[in-house]
Amino acid sequence: MNNENNKRSAFVVSPDWLEQRLDDPSVKIVDAAWYLPAQKRNPKAEYQAARIPGAVFFDQDAIADQSSGLPHTLPSPESFAEAVGAMGISETDTIVVYDGPGIFTAPRVWWLFRIMGARNVFVLDGGMDGWKAEGRPTTAEISSPAPRSFHASFDAKAVTSFERMKDIVENRLAQVADARSTGRFFGEEPEPRAGMRSGHMPGARSLPSGTFSEAGKLKDLDALRQTFAEAGIDLTKPVVTTCGSGVTAAIITLALQSLGHTDNTLYDGSWSEWGSRPDTPVAIGRE
């Protein structure tokens, strides 16, 4: 899209790019903001107060498998298609996803759309915070797009199950990249959810989600490549991404895909599943 001289991710668009296309009916804008309680931000309230014109709200807690017992678990292709179709989105549209701070929760919804069959899906650099700081247009008017048919084509290979994750960890079948903070990863800080053990999967590498962006914008490709190298990730080998609940793991996925790495999957249960079970191996401390 706007990846100048191939130095920027092909999956990220600039505020300038999007503002020039606000009246393009084939460009669908999605607010995918979601926050941890400690951030003290209400995504729905912020959306209702001010949004990018034409944006619809993607509720990551609602568009999920409510029966799993885990937070915002991957929805079925059928329920996803029904939900986004009601938002006026088709799999053939150009879809731009944003969040509040930028490169935080938008990559999760970018990933969801892609594994459900949409191909032209992008993340907005800088997020809504950057958009407003630059004085770009916002609205509080309710948008009521006409429903569309979203034909889902689910890529099951993009998702790692719990059983597969156990096999990967026990037999070191792939590299594991964890997007949680270093304190949580090494067991030096408690988990924000009750009942979670602290620590990380044996053999996993720490790649905190915030290291991939600066001021809400995804770093350039050279910087992304360096981030993986410093964490000990070999980009010629398979990678499984994980985090606390499957959301910020998609930031690592976005960075990998931006570098042309396609042999990666996302462990949807993440630490919410792994850390709450008594039968999973957990490592603590700095190895």
C-alpha positions as a Python dict, from the first residue, in 0.01 Angstrom:
ca = {
    (1, 'M'): (0, 0, 0),
    (2, 'N'): (213, 287, 125),
    (3, 'N'): (529, 89, 199),
    (4, 'E'): (781, 343, 71),
    (5, 'N'): (1078, 179, -101),
    (6, 'N'): (967, -153, 50),
    (7, 'K'): (1089, -40, 391),
    (8, 'R'): (745, -49, 552),
    (9, 'S'): (497, -329, 604),
    (10, 'A'): (264, -397, 312),
    (11, 'F'): (-11, -462, 567),
    (12, 'V'): (-12, -115, 723),
    (13, 'V'): (-164, 203, 580),
    (14, 'S'): (-94, 563, 677),
    (15, 'P'): (-353, 813, 804),
    (16, 'D'): (-300, 1010, 482),
    (17, 'W'): (-383, 704, 273),
    (18, 'L'): (-703, 638, 465),
    (19, 'E'): (-820, 999, 481),
    (20, 'Q'): (-797, 1021, 102),
    (21, 'R'): (-1032, 722, 76),
    (22, 'L'): (-1299, 802, 334),
    (23, 'D'): (-1558, 837, 57),
    (24, 'D'): (-1460, 517, -122),
    (25, 'P'): (-1746, 267, -73),
    (26, 'S'): (-1511, -28, -126),
    (27, 'V'): (-1299, 73, 177),
    (28, 'K'): (-1450, -51, 505),
    (29, 'I'): (-1316, 88, 833),
    (30, 'V'): (-1327, -116, 1154),
    (31, 'D'): (-1268, 7, 1509),
    (32, 'A'): (-1118, -293, 1691),
    (33, 'A'): (-1020, -121, 2016),
    (34, 'W'): (-1007, -337, 2330),
    (35, 'Y'): (-833, -267, 2660),
    (36, 'L'): (-714, -438, 2974),
    (37, 'P'): (-882, -311, 3294),
    (38, 'A'): (-558, -144, 3405),
    (39, 'Q'): (-570, 83, 3100),
    (40, 'K'): (-893, 241, 3227),
    (41, 'R'): (-1030, 301, 2877),
    (42, 'N'): (-1375, 209, 2749),
    (43, 'P'): (-1359, 119, 2379),
    (44, 'K'): (-1733, 137, 2315),
    (45, 'A'): (-1768, 473, 2485),
    (46, 'E'): (-1473, 612, 2290),
    (47, 'Y'): (-1619, 479, 1966),
    (48, 'Q'): (-1957, 637, 2038),
    (49, 'A'): (-1797, 972, 2123),
    (50, 'A'): (-1569, 996, 1820),
    (51, 'R'): (-1483, 757, 1539),
    (52, 'I'): (-1333, 775, 1194),
    (53, 'P'): (-1622, 852, 956),
    (54, 'G'): (-1788, 531, 839),
    (55, 'A'): (-1618, 310, 1097),
    (56, 'V'): (-1804, 19, 1252),
    (57, 'F'): (-1722, -127, 1593),
    (58, 'F'): (-1584, -481, 1621),
    (59, 'D'): (-1648, -609, 1974),
    (60, 'Q'): (-1373, -864, 2037),
    (61, 'D'): (-1550, -999, 2344),
    (62, 'A'): (-1882, -1049, 2161),
    (63, 'I'): (-1755, -1182, 1828),
    (64, 'A'): (-1601, -1486, 1992),
    (65, 'D'): (-1674, -1842, 2098),
    (66, 'Q'): (-1871, -1779, 2416),
    (67, 'S'): (-1868, -2147, 2511),
    (68, 'S'): (-1491, -2186, 2541),
    (69, 'G'): (-1455, -2041, 2890),
    (70, 'L'): (-1158, -1838, 2765),
    (71, 'P'): (-1156, -1468, 2672),
    (72, 'H'): (-1238, -1369, 2311),
    (73, 'T'): (-1168, -1712, 2168),
    (74, 'L'): (-1176, -1757, 1791),
    (75, 'P'): (-1539, -1752, 1670),
    (76, 'S'): (-1674, -2008, 1425),
    (77, 'P'): (-1648, -1906, 1059),
    (78, 'E'): (-2028, -1898, 1043),
    (79, 'S'): (-2073, -1665, 1341),
    (80, 'F'): (-1787, -1442, 1222),
    (81, 'A'): (-1938, -1414, 875),
    (82, 'E'): (-2279, -1332, 1020),
    (83, 'A'): (-2139, -1063, 1250),
    (84, 'V'): (-1920, -882, 998),
    (85, 'G'): (-2177, -920, 721),
    (86, 'A'): (-2421, -733, 946),
    (87, 'M'): (-2158, -458, 967),
    (88, 'G'): (-2173, -421, 590),
    (89, 'I'): (-1844, -597, 521),
    (90, 'S'): (-1770, -849, 244),
    (91, 'E'): (-1459, -1059, 206),
    (92, 'T'): (-1386, -875, -121),
    (93, 'D'): (-1373, -529, 42),
    (94, 'T'): (-1061, -337, 133),
    (95, 'I'): (-1072, -347, 513),
    (96, 'V'): (-878, -107, 738),
    (97, 'V'): (-866, -191, 1108),
    (98, 'Y'): (-766, 50, 1383),
    (99, 'D'): (-746, 64, 1763),
    (100, 'G'): (-679, 341, 2014),
    (101, 'P'): (-301, 363, 2063),
    (102, 'G'): (-208, 196, 1735),
    (103, 'I'): (-60, -155, 1679),
    (104, 'F'): (-225, -289, 1991),
    (105, 'T'): (-551, -480, 1936),
    (106, 'A'): (-613, -401, 1568),
    (107, 'P'): (-367, -672, 1450),
    (108, 'R'): (-587, -939, 1612),
    (109, 'V'): (-886, -837, 1401),
    (110, 'W'): (-660, -796, 1096),
    (111, 'W'): (-557, -1158, 1153),
    (112, 'L'): (-916, -1272, 1207),
    (113, 'F'): (-1035, -1122, 879),
    (114, 'R'): (-743, -1278, 693),
    (115, 'I'): (-785, -1631, 831),
    (116, 'M'): (-1158, -1606, 756),
    (117, 'G'): (-1092, -1541, 388),
    (118, 'A'): (-1054, -1164, 338),
    (119, 'R'): (-737, -1070, 154),
    (120, 'N'): (-721, -691, 137),
    (121, 'V'): (-693, -623, 511),
    (122, 'F'): (-472, -354, 663),
    (123, 'V'): (-392, -193, 998),
    (124, 'L'): (-397, 186, 1043),
    (125, 'D'): (-64, 324, 1161),
    (126, 'G'): (-93, 546, 1468),
    (127, 'G'): (-441, 432, 1566),
    (128, 'M'): (-725, 659, 1666),
    (129, 'D'): (-506, 844, 1915),
    (130, 'G'): (-271, 947, 1635),
    (131, 'W'): (-560, 1024, 1401),
    (132, 'K'): (-715, 1266, 1651),
    (133, 'A'): (-381, 1419, 1749),
    (134, 'E'): (-330, 1514, 1384),
    (135, 'G'): (-670, 1682, 1367),
    (136, 'R'): (-817, 1441, 1115),
    (137, 'P'): (-1195, 1410, 1071),
    (138, 'T'): (-1403, 1226, 1329),
    (139, 'T'): (-1774, 1188, 1380),
    (140, 'A'): (-2023, 1086, 1647),
    (141, 'E'): (-2291, 1008, 1390),
    (142, 'I'): (-2415, 650, 1393),
    (143, 'S'): (-2323, 465, 1075),
    (144, 'S'): (-2578, 212, 952),
    (145, 'P'): (-2423, 28, 659),
    (146, 'A'): (-2638, -201, 450),
    (147, 'P'): (-2574, -567, 537),
    (148, 'R'): (-2347, -763, 304),
    (149, 'S'): (-2269, -1129, 259),
    (150, 'F'): (-1930, -1232, 393),
    (151, 'H'): (-1828, -1569, 252),
    (152, 'A'): (-1590, -1718, 505),
    (153, 'S'): (-1307, -1947, 396),
    (154, 'F'): (-1140, -2048, 720),
    (155, 'D'): (-767, -2126, 724),
    (156, 'A'): (-748, -2380, 1005),
    (157, 'K'): (-371, -2416, 957),
    (158, 'A'): (-321, -2062, 1088),
    (159, 'V'): (-438, -2158, 1437),
    (160, 'T'): (-262, -2379, 1691),
    (161, 'S'): (-474, -2583, 1931),
    (162, 'F'): (-386, -2667, 2290),
    (163, 'E'): (-296, -3027, 2205),
    (164, 'R'): (-75, -2915, 1919),
    (165, 'M'): (85, -2654, 2146),
    (166, 'K'): (171, -2920, 2404),
    (167, 'D'): (340, -3125, 2133),
    (168, 'I'): (531, -2821, 2004),
    (169, 'V'): (660, -2730, 2351),
    (170, 'E'): (747, -3085, 2456),
    (171, 'N'): (925, -3173, 2133),
    (172, 'R'): (1051, -2825, 2032),
    (173, 'L'): (878, -2850, 1695),
    (174, 'A'): (864, -2473, 1640),
    (175, 'Q'): (986, -2153, 1795),
    (176, 'V'): (745, -1992, 2042),
    (177, 'A'): (724, -1611, 2051),
    (178, 'D'): (545, -1465, 2356),
    (179, 'A'): (406, -1110, 2336),
    (180, 'R'): (346, -1061, 2710),
    (181, 'S'): (561, -821, 2911),
    (182, 'T'): (903, -944, 3022),
    (183, 'G'): (791, -932, 3386),
    (184, 'R'): (501, -1167, 3319),
    (185, 'F'): (711, -1386, 3089),
    (186, 'F'): (981, -1444, 3352),
    (187, 'G'): (731, -1479, 3635),
    (188, 'E'): (846, -1157, 3803),
    (189, 'E'): (500, -997, 3778),
    (190, 'P'): (165, -1161, 3857),
    (191, 'E'): (-76, -1241, 3577),
    (192, 'P'): (-371, -997, 3549),
    (193, 'R'): (-623, -1283, 3548),
    (194, 'A'): (-700, -1480, 3862),
    (195, 'G'): (-586, -1842, 3875),
    (196, 'M'): (-299, -1804, 3631),
    (197, 'R'): (43, -1940, 3710),
    (198, 'S'): (335, -1710, 3633),
    (199, 'G'): (614, -1783, 3390),
    (200, 'H'): (639, -1905, 3031),
    (201, 'M'): (640, -2215, 2814),
    (202, 'P'): (979, -2389, 2824),
    (203, 'G'): (1187, -2276, 2528),
    (204, 'A'): (970, -1975, 2447),
    (205, 'R'): (1122, -1637, 2357),
    (206, 'S'): (1011, -1305, 2500),
    (207, 'L'): (898, -1048, 2240),
    (208, 'P'): (684, -792, 2427),
    (209, 'S'): (415, -655, 2198),
    (210, 'G'): (529, -295, 2245),
    (211, 'T'): (872, -360, 2095),
    (212, 'F'): (728, -377, 1744),
    (213, 'S'): (597, -21, 1729),
    (214, 'E'): (696, 333, 1809),
    (215, 'A'): (441, 608, 1880),
    (216, 'G'): (168, 370, 1768),
    (217, 'K'): (328, 298, 1432),
    (218, 'L'): (475, -32, 1322),
    (219, 'K'): (853, -16, 1294),
    (220, 'D'): (1015, -46, 954),
    (221, 'L'): (1113, -385, 818),
    (222, 'D'): (1480, -360, 915),
    (223, 'A'): (1388, -278, 1274),
    (224, 'L'): (1137, -564, 1286),
    (225, 'R'): (1399, -804, 1155),
    (226, 'Q'): (1644, -684, 1421),
    (227, 'T'): (1383, -732, 1695),
    (228, 'F'): (1342, -1097, 1601),
    (229, 'A'): (1717, -1151, 1574),
    (230, 'E'): (1779, -1001, 1919),
    (231, 'A'): (1515, -1231, 2067),
    (232, 'G'): (1679, -1536, 1911),
    (233, 'I'): (1407, -1606, 1655),
    (234, 'D'): (1526, -1766, 1331),
    (235, 'L'): (1304, -1635, 1051),
    (236, 'T'): (1384, -1938, 835),
    (237, 'K'): (1203, -2168, 1080),
    (238, 'P'): (841, -2207, 1200),
    (239, 'V'): (706, -1975, 1470),
    (240, 'V'): (402, -1997, 1697),
    (241, 'T'): (285, -1668, 1847),
    (242, 'T'): (123, -1643, 2188),
    (243, 'C'): (39, -1386, 2457),
    (244, 'G'): (-204, -1351, 2746),
    (245, 'S'): (-531, -1419, 2564),
    (246, 'G'): (-455, -1438, 2193),
    (247, 'V'): (-488, -1067, 2112),
    (248, 'T'): (-140, -912, 2116),
    (249, 'A'): (12, -1234, 1979),
    (250, 'A'): (-123, -1107, 1648),
    (251, 'I'): (120, -814, 1666),
    (252, 'I'): (403, -1065, 1634),
    (253, 'T'): (208, -1235, 1355),
    (254, 'L'): (173, -901, 1175),
    (255, 'A'): (547, -839, 1208),
    (256, 'L'): (631, -1188, 1081),
    (257, 'Q'): (395, -1162, 785),
    (258, 'S'): (534, -816, 707),
    (259, 'L'): (879, -974, 671),
    (260, 'G'): (746, -1241, 437),
    (261, 'H'): (746, -1513, 704),
    (262, 'T'): (445, -1734, 633),
    (263, 'D'): (526, -2046, 837),
    (264, 'N'): (361, -1912, 1151),
    (265, 'T'): (51, -1989, 1353),
    (266, 'L'): (-121, -1827, 1651),
    (267, 'Y'): (-195, -2019, 1970),
    (268, 'D'): (-544, -1887, 2039),
    (269, 'G'): (-574, -2014, 2396),
    (270, 'S'): (-243, -1846, 2488),
    (271, 'W'): (-150, -1805, 2855),
    (272, 'S'): (-515, -1784, 2964),
    (273, 'E'): (-536, -2151, 2874),
    (274, 'W'): (-179, -2270, 2929),
    (275, 'G'): (-124, -2092, 3261),
    (276, 'S'): (-455, -2200, 3411),
    (277, 'R'): (-409, -2573, 3354),
    (278, 'P'): (-230, -2801, 3603),
    (279, 'D'): (-87, -3031, 3334),
    (280, 'T'): (129, -2785, 3140),
    (281, 'P'): (502, -2728, 3193),
    (282, 'V'): (596, -2377, 3305),
    (283, 'A'): (939, -2218, 3328),
    (284, 'I'): (1017, -1933, 3564),
    (285, 'G'): (1311, -1695, 3572),
    (286, 'R'): (1567, -1580, 3322),
    (287, 'E'): (1727, -1880, 3159),
}
